[in-house]
Coordinates of C-alpha atoms in Angstrom, one line a residue:
Chain A
M1 CA -21.1 24.1 -26.1
F2 CA -17.6 24.0 -26.3
D3 CA -16.4 26.6 -24.6
F4 CA -15.1 24.1 -22.1
L5 CA -12.8 23.1 -24.0
I6 CA -11.5 25.9 -25.9
H7 CA -11.1 27.0 -22.7
G8 CA -9.6 24.4 -21.8
F9 CA -7.0 24.7 -24.1
D10 CA -5.9 28.2 -23.3
V11 CA -4.6 26.3 -20.5
A12 CA -3.4 23.6 -21.5
L13 CA -1.2 25.5 -23.9
S14 CA 0.5 27.4 -21.6
P15 CA 3.9 26.4 -21.8
L16 CA 3.7 25.6 -18.1
N17 CA 1.0 22.7 -19.0
I18 CA 3.0 22.1 -21.8
G19 CA 6.3 21.2 -19.9
L20 CA 4.8 19.8 -17.0
A21 CA 1.9 17.5 -20.1
V22 CA 6.0 16.4 -21.8
L23 CA 7.1 15.4 -18.6
G24 CA 5.0 13.6 -16.7
A25 CA 4.8 11.7 -20.2
L26 CA 7.8 11.2 -19.8
L27 CA 8.2 10.3 -16.3
G28 CA 4.7 7.9 -17.2
T29 CA 6.6 6.3 -19.4
L30 CA 9.5 5.4 -17.7
F31 CA 7.9 4.8 -14.8
G32 CA 5.7 2.0 -16.7
S33 CA 8.0 0.4 -18.3
L34 CA 10.0 -0.1 -14.8
P35 CA 9.5 -4.1 -14.4
G36 CA 5.8 -4.3 -12.0
I37 CA 5.4 -0.8 -11.7
G38 CA 1.6 0.8 -13.2
P39 CA 0.2 3.0 -13.2
I40 CA -1.0 3.5 -10.1
N41 CA 2.1 2.9 -8.1
G42 CA 3.7 5.3 -10.6
I43 CA 1.1 7.8 -9.4
A44 CA 1.3 7.1 -5.6
I45 CA 5.9 7.2 -6.8
L46 CA 5.2 10.3 -8.1
M47 CA 2.4 12.4 -7.2
P48 CA 4.3 14.6 -3.5
L49 CA 6.5 15.9 -6.5
A50 CA 3.8 17.9 -8.5
Y51 CA 3.0 19.1 -4.8
T52 CA 6.3 20.0 -4.1
L53 CA 6.1 21.6 -7.1
G54 CA 3.7 24.2 -5.9
L55 CA 2.0 23.8 -9.0
P56 CA -2.0 25.0 -8.6
A57 CA -4.5 22.9 -8.9
E58 CA -4.8 21.8 -13.4
S59 CA -1.2 21.9 -13.8
A60 CA -0.9 19.1 -10.9
L61 CA -3.6 17.3 -13.2
I62 CA -2.7 17.9 -15.8
L63 CA 0.8 16.6 -14.6
L64 CA -0.1 13.5 -12.8
A65 CA -3.4 12.3 -15.9
A66 CA 0.3 12.3 -18.2
I67 CA 1.6 10.2 -16.3
Y68 CA -1.3 8.7 -16.1
T69 CA -2.1 8.2 -19.0
G70 CA 2.6 8.0 -19.7
A71 CA 2.5 4.9 -17.6
E72 CA -0.2 3.1 -19.5
Y73 CA 2.2 3.8 -22.7
G74 CA 5.1 2.3 -20.6
G75 CA 3.3 -0.8 -19.3
R76 CA 3.3 -3.4 -23.0
M77 CA 7.7 -2.3 -22.8
S78 CA 7.7 -5.9 -19.9
S79 CA 4.4 -7.2 -22.0
I80 CA 6.6 -7.3 -25.4
L81 CA 10.2 -7.9 -24.4
L82 CA 10.2 -10.1 -21.4
N83 CA 6.2 -11.9 -21.7
V84 CA 5.6 -10.2 -18.0
P85 CA 3.0 -7.6 -17.9
G86 CA 3.3 -4.8 -15.7
D87 CA 0.5 -4.4 -14.5
A88 CA -3.1 -6.1 -14.7
G89 CA -4.3 -3.7 -18.2
A90 CA -1.5 -4.9 -20.2
V91 CA -1.9 -9.1 -19.6
M92 CA -3.7 -9.3 -23.0
T93 CA -0.7 -7.2 -24.3
T94 CA 1.7 -10.7 -23.6
L95 CA -0.7 -13.1 -25.6
D96 CA 0.7 -11.4 -29.6
G97 CA 3.3 -9.6 -28.5
H98 CA 5.9 -11.5 -26.4
P99 CA 5.7 -14.1 -29.5
L100 CA 5.9 -11.3 -32.0
A101 CA 9.2 -10.1 -30.6
K102 CA 9.9 -13.7 -29.8
K103 CA 10.1 -13.7 -34.1
G104 CA 12.4 -11.1 -34.4
L105 CA 10.0 -8.6 -34.5
A106 CA 9.4 -6.7 -30.8
G107 CA 10.3 -3.3 -33.0
P108 CA 7.1 -3.7 -35.2
A109 CA 5.8 -4.9 -31.9
L110 CA 6.7 -1.7 -30.3
G111 CA 5.5 0.8 -33.1
L112 CA 2.7 -0.6 -33.6
S113 CA 1.5 -0.8 -30.2
A114 CA 2.1 2.6 -30.2
I115 CA -0.1 3.3 -32.6
S116 CA -2.6 1.2 -31.1
S117 CA -2.6 2.9 -27.9
F118 CA -1.8 6.5 -29.6
V119 CA -5.9 5.6 -31.7
G120 CA -7.7 4.0 -28.6
A121 CA -6.5 6.7 -26.8
T122 CA -7.8 9.5 -29.3
I123 CA -11.3 7.6 -29.8
A124 CA -11.7 7.5 -26.2
I125 CA -11.0 11.3 -25.6
I126 CA -12.6 12.9 -28.6
G127 CA -15.1 10.2 -26.9
L128 CA -15.0 12.5 -23.3
T129 CA -15.8 16.1 -25.1
L130 CA -18.5 14.5 -26.7
F131 CA -20.2 12.5 -23.7
A132 CA -19.0 14.3 -20.0
P133 CA -20.8 17.3 -20.5
L134 CA -23.4 16.5 -21.4
L135 CA -23.7 13.5 -18.3
A136 CA -23.0 16.5 -16.2
E137 CA -26.0 18.1 -17.6
V138 CA -27.9 15.1 -16.5
A139 CA -25.7 15.9 -13.1
V140 CA -26.8 18.3 -11.9
M141 CA -29.5 16.7 -11.3
F142 CA -28.5 14.7 -8.7
G143 CA -29.4 15.1 -5.0
P144 CA -28.1 14.0 -2.1
A145 CA -29.4 10.5 -2.2
E146 CA -28.4 10.2 -6.5
F147 CA -25.5 10.4 -5.4
F148 CA -25.8 7.2 -2.0
A149 CA -27.1 5.2 -4.5
L150 CA -24.9 5.5 -7.4
M151 CA -21.9 5.5 -5.2
V152 CA -24.0 2.0 -4.5
F153 CA -24.2 1.0 -7.8
A154 CA -20.4 1.7 -8.5
F155 CA -19.6 -0.5 -6.0
A156 CA -22.2 -3.4 -6.7
S157 CA -20.2 -3.0 -10.5
M158 CA -16.7 -3.0 -9.0
S159 CA -17.4 -6.2 -7.1
V160 CA -18.8 -7.4 -9.8
M161 CA -15.9 -6.1 -13.2
M162 CA -12.5 -5.6 -10.6
G163 CA -10.9 -8.9 -9.7
K164 CA -11.4 -12.8 -9.4
D165 CA -13.0 -12.5 -6.0
P166 CA -16.1 -10.1 -5.8
I167 CA -16.5 -11.3 -2.4
K168 CA -12.6 -10.8 -1.9
T169 CA -13.4 -7.3 -4.4
A170 CA -16.1 -6.3 -1.1
I171 CA -15.1 -6.8 1.7
G172 CA -11.6 -5.0 0.1
A173 CA -13.9 -1.8 -0.2
V174 CA -15.5 -2.3 2.7
L175 CA -11.5 -2.4 4.8
G176 CA -11.5 1.0 2.3
V177 CA -14.4 3.0 3.3
L178 CA -14.1 2.5 6.8
I179 CA -10.1 3.0 7.3
G180 CA -11.7 6.6 6.0
T181 CA -14.1 6.6 8.6
V182 CA -11.5 7.7 10.9
G183 CA -10.4 11.3 12.3
V184 CA -13.2 13.3 13.3
D185 CA -16.7 13.1 12.0
S186 CA -17.2 15.8 10.0
S187 CA -21.0 16.4 10.9
T188 CA -20.9 16.4 14.4
G189 CA -17.3 17.0 15.2
V190 CA -16.7 13.4 17.0
L191 CA -13.4 12.1 17.2
R192 CA -14.2 8.1 15.2
Y193 CA -11.6 5.7 15.9
T194 CA -8.8 7.5 17.0
F195 CA -8.1 6.0 19.7
D196 CA -6.4 9.0 21.5
L197 CA -3.9 9.8 19.7
P198 CA -3.6 13.7 18.0
E199 CA -1.7 12.4 14.9
L200 CA -4.5 10.4 13.8
Y201 CA -7.5 13.3 14.6
D202 CA -8.2 14.3 11.0
G203 CA -7.5 10.7 9.5
I204 CA -5.5 8.9 8.1
D205 CA -3.6 11.3 5.3
F206 CA -4.6 10.5 2.1
V207 CA -0.8 10.6 0.7
V208 CA 0.0 8.6 3.4
M209 CA -2.6 6.2 2.4
I210 CA -1.2 5.8 -0.9
I211 CA 2.0 5.7 -0.6
G212 CA 2.2 2.8 2.0
L213 CA -0.4 0.8 0.1
F214 CA 0.8 1.5 -3.2
A215 CA 4.7 2.0 -2.7
I216 CA 5.7 0.6 0.5
S217 CA 3.7 -3.3 -0.4
E218 CA 5.4 -3.0 -3.1
I219 CA 8.9 -3.3 -2.7
L220 CA 8.0 -5.8 -0.1
L221 CA 6.0 -8.1 -3.0
M222 CA 9.4 -7.1 -5.0
L223 CA 11.5 -9.1 -2.9
E224 CA 10.2 -12.5 -4.1
H225 CA 11.4 -11.6 -7.9
A226 CA 15.1 -10.1 -5.9
N227 CA 16.9 -13.6 -7.4
R228 CA 14.9 -14.3 -10.5
K229 CA 16.5 -12.7 -13.7
D230 CA 14.8 -10.1 -14.9
G231 CA 16.0 -8.4 -17.5
N232 CA 19.3 -9.1 -16.8
D233 CA 20.0 -11.9 -19.1
G234 CA 19.9 -10.2 -21.9
L235 CA 16.7 -8.3 -24.0
P236 CA 15.5 -9.9 -27.2
P237 CA 17.2 -8.0 -30.3
L238 CA 14.3 -5.8 -31.5
G239 CA 15.0 -6.0 -35.6
R240 CA 14.2 -4.0 -37.3
V241 CA 12.5 -0.9 -35.8
F242 CA 9.9 1.0 -37.4
V243 CA 6.4 -0.9 -38.2
S244 CA 5.1 -0.3 -41.6
L245 CA 2.2 1.3 -42.5
K246 CA 1.0 -1.6 -44.1
E247 CA 0.6 -3.2 -41.5
V248 CA -1.1 -0.4 -39.1
V249 CA -3.5 -0.2 -41.4
A250 CA -4.3 -4.3 -41.4
C251 CA -5.4 -3.0 -38.4
K252 CA -7.0 0.4 -38.4
W253 CA -11.1 -1.5 -37.5
T254 CA -9.3 -3.1 -35.3
M255 CA -7.9 -0.4 -33.2
G256 CA -11.3 1.5 -34.0
R257 CA -13.3 -0.9 -33.0
S258 CA -11.2 -2.1 -29.6
G259 CA -10.5 1.7 -28.2
L260 CA -14.7 2.4 -28.4
I261 CA -15.3 -1.1 -26.4
G262 CA -12.1 0.7 -24.4
F263 CA -13.5 3.7 -23.6
I264 CA -17.6 2.2 -23.0
I265 CA -15.5 -0.5 -20.3
G266 CA -13.2 2.5 -19.6
I267 CA -16.6 4.5 -18.4
L268 CA -18.4 2.0 -16.4
P269 CA -17.6 2.3 -13.1
G270 CA -14.8 -0.1 -11.1
T271 CA -13.9 -1.7 -14.3
G272 CA -10.0 -0.5 -15.6
A273 CA -7.7 -1.8 -18.6
S274 CA -7.6 -5.1 -17.4
V275 CA -11.7 -6.1 -18.7
A276 CA -11.3 -3.2 -21.4
G277 CA -8.1 -4.9 -22.8
A278 CA -9.7 -8.6 -22.6
V279 CA -12.9 -8.4 -23.6
A280 CA -11.7 -6.6 -26.5
Y281 CA -9.2 -9.7 -27.4
T282 CA -11.0 -11.7 -27.3
T283 CA -13.8 -10.1 -29.9
E284 CA -11.4 -9.0 -32.2
K285 CA -10.5 -12.4 -31.5
R286 CA -13.4 -13.6 -32.5
L287 CA -14.2 -11.5 -35.4
S288 CA -11.0 -11.6 -37.1
D289 CA -9.0 -14.5 -36.1
K290 CA -9.2 -16.1 -39.9
D291 CA -6.1 -18.8 -39.4
N292 CA -6.1 -19.1 -35.8
S293 CA -2.8 -17.0 -34.7
F294 CA -3.9 -15.2 -32.1
G295 CA -1.5 -16.4 -29.5
T296 CA 1.3 -17.1 -32.5
G297 CA 2.4 -13.4 -32.7
N298 CA -0.9 -12.0 -34.6
M299 CA -0.7 -8.0 -35.0
R300 CA -4.3 -8.0 -34.6
G301 CA -3.9 -9.7 -31.7
L302 CA -1.6 -6.7 -30.1
A303 CA -3.7 -4.3 -31.1
A304 CA -6.3 -4.9 -30.0
P305 CA -5.6 -4.9 -26.1
E306 CA -3.8 -2.1 -26.6
A307 CA -5.9 0.6 -28.3
A308 CA -8.7 -1.2 -25.4
N309 CA -6.6 -0.3 -22.3
N310 CA -4.9 3.3 -23.5
A311 CA -9.0 3.4 -24.0
S312 CA -10.3 3.1 -21.1
A313 CA -7.1 5.4 -19.1
A314 CA -9.2 8.0 -21.0
G315 CA -12.6 6.5 -20.5
S316 CA -12.3 6.6 -16.7
F317 CA -12.0 9.7 -16.7
V318 CA -15.6 10.2 -17.7
P319 CA -17.0 10.0 -14.3
M320 CA -14.5 11.3 -12.6
L321 CA -14.7 14.8 -14.2
T322 CA -18.9 15.0 -14.4
L323 CA -19.7 12.3 -11.5
G324 CA -16.8 12.3 -8.8
I325 CA -17.6 8.6 -8.8
P326 CA -14.3 7.4 -10.6
G327 CA -14.0 4.4 -13.1
S328 CA -10.4 2.6 -12.0
G329 CA -8.5 2.5 -8.8
T330 CA -6.1 4.8 -11.6
T331 CA -8.5 7.8 -11.2
A332 CA -9.7 7.3 -6.9
V333 CA -5.8 8.4 -7.2
L334 CA -6.9 11.2 -9.3
L335 CA -9.2 11.8 -7.4
G336 CA -8.5 11.8 -3.7
A337 CA -5.2 14.2 -5.5
L338 CA -8.3 16.9 -6.5
M339 CA -10.1 16.6 -3.3
L340 CA -6.2 18.0 -1.6
Y341 CA -7.3 21.0 -3.4
N342 CA -10.0 21.6 -2.0
I343 CA -11.8 21.0 -5.3
T344 CA -14.7 18.1 -5.4
P345 CA -14.9 16.7 -9.0
G346 CA -18.7 16.4 -10.8
P347 CA -21.4 18.3 -12.4
M348 CA -20.9 21.2 -11.1
M349 CA -16.8 21.2 -11.7
F350 CA -17.2 21.4 -15.7
S351 CA -20.1 25.3 -14.9
E352 CA -17.3 26.6 -11.6
R353 CA -14.1 25.1 -12.3
P354 CA -13.3 24.6 -16.4
E355 CA -10.0 25.8 -16.1
V356 CA -9.4 22.1 -14.4
A357 CA -12.0 19.7 -16.2
G358 CA -11.1 21.9 -19.5
G359 CA -7.9 22.1 -18.7
L360 CA -7.6 18.3 -18.9
I361 CA -9.3 16.8 -21.7
A362 CA -7.0 19.5 -23.7
S363 CA -4.2 17.8 -22.6
L364 CA -5.0 14.8 -23.2
Y365 CA -5.1 15.6 -26.5
I366 CA -1.4 16.7 -26.4
G367 CA -0.2 14.7 -24.1
N368 CA -1.6 11.5 -26.3
I369 CA 0.6 13.5 -29.2
V370 CA 4.0 13.9 -27.5
L371 CA 3.4 10.3 -25.8
L372 CA 3.7 8.9 -29.5
A373 CA 6.3 11.0 -30.6
L374 CA 7.9 10.0 -27.3
N375 CA 7.7 6.7 -28.4
L376 CA 8.3 5.9 -31.9
P377 CA 11.6 6.8 -31.6
L378 CA 12.3 6.2 -27.9
A379 CA 11.6 3.2 -27.7
G380 CA 14.6 1.1 -27.7
V381 CA 15.7 4.3 -24.7
F382 CA 12.9 2.9 -23.1
A383 CA 13.1 -0.8 -23.4
R384 CA 17.7 0.2 -21.0
V385 CA 14.4 0.8 -18.3
L386 CA 14.1 -3.3 -18.1
T387 CA 17.7 -3.3 -17.1
I388 CA 17.7 -1.9 -14.3
P389 CA 18.6 -4.1 -11.6
R390 CA 16.1 -4.6 -8.0
W391 CA 18.4 -3.2 -5.8
V392 CA 19.2 0.3 -7.8
L393 CA 15.2 0.4 -8.3
V394 CA 13.8 -0.9 -4.6
P395 CA 16.4 2.0 -2.5
G396 CA 14.8 4.4 -5.4
I397 CA 11.2 4.1 -4.5
A398 CA 11.4 4.0 -0.5
I399 CA 13.5 7.5 -0.9
L400 CA 11.3 9.0 -3.0
A401 CA 8.5 7.5 0.0
F402 CA 10.3 8.6 2.7
V403 CA 10.4 12.5 1.2
G404 CA 6.9 12.4 -0.3
V405 CA 5.6 11.4 3.7
F406 CA 8.2 14.0 5.6
Q407 CA 8.6 16.8 3.2
L408 CA 4.6 16.8 3.2
H409 CA 4.0 16.3 6.9
S410 CA 7.8 17.3 8.7
N411 CA 6.6 14.6 11.7
L412 CA 7.7 11.0 11.5
A413 CA 4.3 9.4 13.1
A414 CA 3.2 9.9 9.1
I415 CA 6.5 7.7 8.2
Y416 CA 5.7 4.9 11.3
L417 CA 1.5 4.9 9.3
M418 CA 3.4 4.3 6.0
L419 CA 5.1 0.9 7.1
I420 CA 2.2 0.1 8.3
I421 CA 0.0 0.7 5.6
G422 CA 2.6 -1.0 3.2
I423 CA 2.6 -4.0 5.6
F424 CA -1.7 -4.0 5.8
G425 CA -1.0 -3.7 1.8
Y426 CA 1.2 -6.3 1.4
L427 CA -0.8 -9.0 3.7
L428 CA -4.1 -8.1 1.2
R429 CA -2.0 -9.1 -1.6
K430 CA -1.1 -12.4 -0.2
L431 CA -4.5 -12.8 0.9
G432 CA -5.8 -12.8 -2.9
F433 CA -7.2 -9.6 -2.9
S434 CA -7.1 -6.9 -5.2
L435 CA -6.0 -2.6 -4.0
A436 CA -8.5 -1.0 -6.6
P437 CA -10.8 -2.1 -4.2
V438 CA -9.1 -0.4 -0.8
I439 CA -8.4 2.7 -2.5
L440 CA -12.0 3.2 -3.6
G441 CA -13.8 2.4 -0.6
Y442 CA -11.5 4.9 0.5
V443 CA -11.8 8.2 -1.6
L444 CA -15.6 7.3 -1.5
G445 CA -16.5 6.3 1.4
G446 CA -16.2 9.9 3.6
L447 CA -18.6 11.6 0.2
M448 CA -21.1 8.3 0.1
E449 CA -21.6 9.4 3.9
Q450 CA -22.1 12.9 3.7
N451 CA -24.5 12.4 1.5
L452 CA -26.1 9.2 3.3
R453 CA -25.9 11.9 6.3
R454 CA -27.6 14.9 4.4
A455 CA -30.5 13.1 2.1
L456 CA -32.1 11.6 5.6
S457 CA -31.7 15.4 7.0
I458 CA -33.1 16.6 4.6
S459 CA -36.3 13.6 4.6
G460 CA -35.8 14.4 8.3
G461 CA -35.0 10.0 8.4
D462 CA -37.0 8.9 6.5
L463 CA -34.9 5.8 4.2
G464 CA -37.6 6.1 1.7
I465 CA -36.4 9.3 0.6
L466 CA -33.1 6.8 -0.8
W467 CA -35.0 5.9 -3.4
Q468 CA -37.4 8.3 -4.2
S469 CA -36.7 9.4 -7.4
G470 CA -36.4 7.7 -10.7
I471 CA -33.4 8.6 -10.6
S472 CA -32.3 6.8 -7.5
L473 CA -34.6 3.9 -7.9
G474 CA -32.8 2.7 -11.5
L475 CA -29.6 2.5 -10.3
W476 CA -30.9 0.5 -7.0
I477 CA -32.0 -1.9 -9.6
A478 CA -29.3 -1.9 -11.7
A479 CA -26.9 -2.0 -8.2
F480 CA -29.2 -5.3 -7.8
A481 CA -29.3 -6.3 -10.8
L482 CA -25.1 -6.4 -11.0
L483 CA -24.6 -8.4 -8.2
V484 CA -26.6 -11.2 -8.6
L485 CA -27.2 -11.9 -11.7
P486 CA -23.9 -13.3 -12.7
W487 CA -24.6 -15.6 -9.8
L488 CA -28.8 -16.5 -10.8
L489 CA -27.5 -16.6 -15.4
P490 CA -26.1 -19.7 -14.7
K491 CA -28.3 -21.6 -12.9
L492 CA -31.4 -21.4 -14.2
L493 CA -28.7 -21.9 -17.9
Q494 CA -28.2 -24.7 -16.9
A495 CA -32.3 -24.9 -14.7
K496 CA -33.1 -24.5 -18.8
T497 CA -30.7 -27.5 -20.4
R498 CA -31.5 -29.8 -17.9
K499 CA -35.5 -29.3 -19.1
A500 CA -34.3 -29.4 -22.6
Chain B
M1 CA -3.0 -25.1 4.2
K2 CA -4.1 -22.4 1.1
L3 CA -8.1 -22.6 2.2
A4 CA -7.1 -22.6 5.8
A5 CA -5.1 -19.1 5.6
D6 CA -8.8 -17.3 4.6
R7 CA -10.9 -19.1 6.9
L8 CA -8.9 -17.2 10.0
L9 CA -9.5 -14.5 7.4
G10 CA -12.5 -15.0 7.7
I11 CA -12.8 -15.2 11.4
V12 CA -10.6 -12.2 11.6
L13 CA -12.8 -10.2 9.8
I14 CA -15.4 -10.6 12.2
G15 CA -13.3 -10.4 15.4
L16 CA -12.7 -6.6 13.0
A17 CA -16.8 -5.8 13.2
A18 CA -16.9 -6.9 16.1
F19 CA -14.7 -4.3 17.5
V20 CA -15.3 -1.4 15.2
A21 CA -19.5 -2.6 16.2
V22 CA -18.5 -1.8 19.4
Q23 CA -16.4 1.3 19.0
A24 CA -19.5 3.0 17.0
M25 CA -21.3 2.4 20.2
Q26 CA -19.5 3.8 22.6
L27 CA -19.0 7.2 20.9
E28 CA -20.8 10.1 22.9
V29 CA -23.1 11.9 20.3
P30 CA -23.7 15.2 21.4
F31 CA -27.2 16.4 20.1
S32 CA -27.3 16.8 16.4
Y33 CA -29.6 17.8 14.4
D34 CA -28.3 15.5 11.8
P35 CA -30.7 11.9 12.2
V36 CA -27.9 9.9 11.2
G37 CA -25.1 10.7 13.5
P38 CA -22.2 9.9 13.2
R39 CA -22.8 5.9 14.8
A40 CA -24.7 4.6 12.5
F41 CA -22.1 4.3 8.4
P42 CA -19.9 2.2 10.5
L43 CA -22.5 -0.1 12.3
G44 CA -23.8 -0.9 8.8
L45 CA -19.5 -1.1 7.1
A46 CA -19.3 -3.5 10.3
I47 CA -22.6 -5.8 9.4
I48 CA -21.6 -5.5 5.6
L49 CA -17.8 -6.6 6.7
A50 CA -19.3 -10.0 8.6
V51 CA -21.6 -10.9 6.1
L52 CA -18.9 -10.9 3.9
S53 CA -16.3 -12.7 6.1
C54 CA -19.1 -15.4 7.5
V55 CA -19.6 -15.7 2.9
L56 CA -15.5 -16.5 3.0
I57 CA -15.1 -18.8 5.9
V58 CA -17.9 -20.4 4.2
K59 CA -16.4 -20.4 1.1
P60 CA -12.5 -19.6 1.1
G61 CA -11.3 -17.9 -2.3
S62 CA -7.2 -18.6 -3.5
N63 CA -4.5 -16.7 -1.9
E64 CA -0.9 -16.2 -3.8
T65 CA 1.9 -18.3 -2.2
W66 CA 3.1 -17.6 1.4
P67 CA 6.8 -16.7 1.8
G68 CA 9.3 -19.5 2.9
R69 CA 11.9 -19.2 6.0
Q70 CA 14.5 -17.3 3.3
L71 CA 12.2 -15.9 2.2
G72 CA 10.2 -14.2 5.6
M73 CA 13.5 -13.2 7.2
K74 CA 14.4 -11.2 3.7
L75 CA 11.0 -10.1 4.2
L76 CA 11.5 -8.8 8.4
L77 CA 15.3 -7.5 6.8
V78 CA 13.7 -5.0 4.7
L79 CA 10.9 -4.3 6.9
A80 CA 13.5 -4.0 9.9
T81 CA 15.4 -1.4 7.4
L82 CA 13.1 0.7 6.9
L83 CA 12.6 0.9 10.5
V84 CA 15.5 1.8 11.6
Y85 CA 15.5 4.3 7.9
A86 CA 12.3 6.2 10.3
L87 CA 13.8 5.8 14.2
L88 CA 17.1 7.5 12.4
F89 CA 15.8 9.7 9.4
T90 CA 16.2 13.2 11.8
K91 CA 18.0 11.9 14.4
L92 CA 20.9 11.5 12.1
G93 CA 20.0 13.9 9.0
F94 CA 18.8 12.7 5.1
I95 CA 22.3 11.7 3.6
I96 CA 23.6 9.5 6.5
T97 CA 20.7 7.1 6.8
S98 CA 19.5 7.5 2.8
L99 CA 23.2 5.6 2.5
L100 CA 22.3 3.0 5.3
A101 CA 19.3 2.7 4.2
V102 CA 19.9 2.2 0.1
T103 CA 23.4 0.5 0.7
S104 CA 21.0 -2.3 3.3
L105 CA 18.0 -2.4 0.9
S106 CA 20.5 -3.5 -2.6
R107 CA 22.3 -6.1 0.0
I108 CA 19.4 -7.8 1.0
F109 CA 18.0 -7.2 -3.3
G110 CA 21.6 -9.1 -3.9
A111 CA 23.9 -6.5 -5.4
S112 CA 27.8 -7.6 -4.3
W113 CA 28.7 -5.6 -0.8
G114 CA 30.8 -3.2 -3.1
K115 CA 28.2 -2.1 -5.7
A116 CA 25.4 -2.0 -2.7
L117 CA 28.1 1.5 -1.2
L118 CA 28.0 2.5 -4.0
T119 CA 24.8 2.8 -4.7
G120 CA 24.6 4.0 -1.5
G121 CA 26.4 6.7 -1.6
L122 CA 26.1 7.8 -4.7
M123 CA 21.7 7.8 -4.6
A124 CA 22.3 9.6 -0.7
V125 CA 24.0 12.5 -1.9
V126 CA 23.0 13.2 -5.8
S127 CA 19.1 13.4 -4.5
Y128 CA 20.0 14.7 -1.4
F129 CA 21.2 17.3 -4.0
L130 CA 18.2 16.8 -6.1
F131 CA 15.4 17.5 -3.3
T132 CA 17.3 20.6 -1.3
H133 CA 18.2 22.4 -5.1
A134 CA 16.5 21.4 -6.9
L135 CA 13.1 20.9 -5.9
G136 CA 13.6 23.5 -2.3
I137 CA 12.1 20.5 -0.3
S138 CA 14.0 20.6 3.3
L139 CA 15.5 17.2 4.8
P140 CA 16.8 17.1 7.3
S141 CA 20.8 17.2 7.6
G142 CA 21.0 15.5 11.0
Y143 CA 22.9 17.2 14.4
W144 CA 25.9 15.3 13.2
V145 CA 26.0 18.3 10.4
E146 CA 24.2 21.3 11.5
P147 CA 27.7 22.5 14.5
L148 CA 30.1 21.2 10.7
L149 CA 27.7 23.7 8.9

């Protein structure tokens, strides 16, 4: 059963792949530490690099996954030191992390969060190793109808869990799917929404989409903070550098529980690090906040979200590797990256491309250890990254974006398209949309249509096939329940209390 | 004010849905064994989008604050810089255009002229050699350089 893992370690322990895991961990932590740049932006900006290096699929994935997990580590820097969460997943880290820094315990806080991240990620990676092959075995039985139902479920779960406004999340996902329909229709050869522009015949390119949507819109958004003082007015002193063993041991159950919570939440499609961090924090507050010190610099209040958000990052690989359905916006980007290599992740990947699935999982173990080794002694160095002024950061991102798109396409049309998508992304963010559903819709939409049409050609056009099997019917019911319950439950409860 | 933005968005999105639907209906589909064809999926999306937009118009959500005049000007400046960067990228070559773009962006993001020019020069030259020599990416050197080489 664990053949894939042994094979995976063979792949991951090659000098090239170890080097890439270290490089990715370093770059990821650096990018994650940069103010305002979360994992998804980091991967978007660095992804073209993976292609430029001409890496094989498994190596590219190892590099990108290391950047992802590294960025989750890096996100805590600005949360703890500046009270500015680097991305949505790090919001809960600010609650107790920043008060600790203000007490002069920034060093121990960084140390503890690195250890919590390590513990959380380790729990989740072990979970991934045990759980993914099992799920893949079940998923082999999935036909196109089941996959279609699964994607409907994924979108339903995403609308409810992701972001604060379900309607906008759903609209974002639909817009993403629509962007994905541009280009030639693979089964009939009909051109859709290309407006007779030859540049659009192949559809809107993945790299152009990612860089435009995340990097360019980020540049525009950063303008608002251009005049705000960031790290320049001085970081809080780190205090003593190492966290004591006693403090770590005091948090051991917190880390364990939160890691488990993070892993389970990470598996659910559409629910990422932000939900995991919030659930772990509130659970821990209920369980162990005896003297009401959560929010004032409690070590446990810091350990809980940190363990959970790193665990959810590893957990979100489960649906991506076994079902081909990403669990978060960032894994959607990784999925798209794999598709550029003509690999469609899914249940067959464990048997057909074990070097990719196993190599990735094995490299997560290695990357996790590398990250701990980098982050404990180098916390002070990474903290310096926060003081990079935006007038250096922004032009740097612009150059990386231009070069990334240009070297893949060697034409200017792609760059103009990138700028247009960037403006579109900026407007969406200003209108209160989150971008993760858009990218999930864009990545999943094509697969969704393919599966729908495949299912209906099997049945000769009879819609009944979509909910014929037990699995697909169950998924439809689950999706429906997810959409209706949050709206129905409060009303039912209200009715009950009124009666009583 | 913030309510109006979401209502307007809803109307725009309904327009988009209608456009998507009309375009889908106009597709000329050759005979195929695919009973669904390329029309149905976009049509379904257009319907979902229209319904969601109606909900948005009835129940608008919250927006971020929109940039004021000063910020709006800067935003346009950034976009103009990026557009000019793209326009001249292949014509003047990577080094010159990057120097201009980086200097301009640095200035907009609050650097002094001296710092901006220094950042521009360093970043353009260092990244050119990093990309072309260390990573093997071919970047446009520009028409003006070629006769010199």
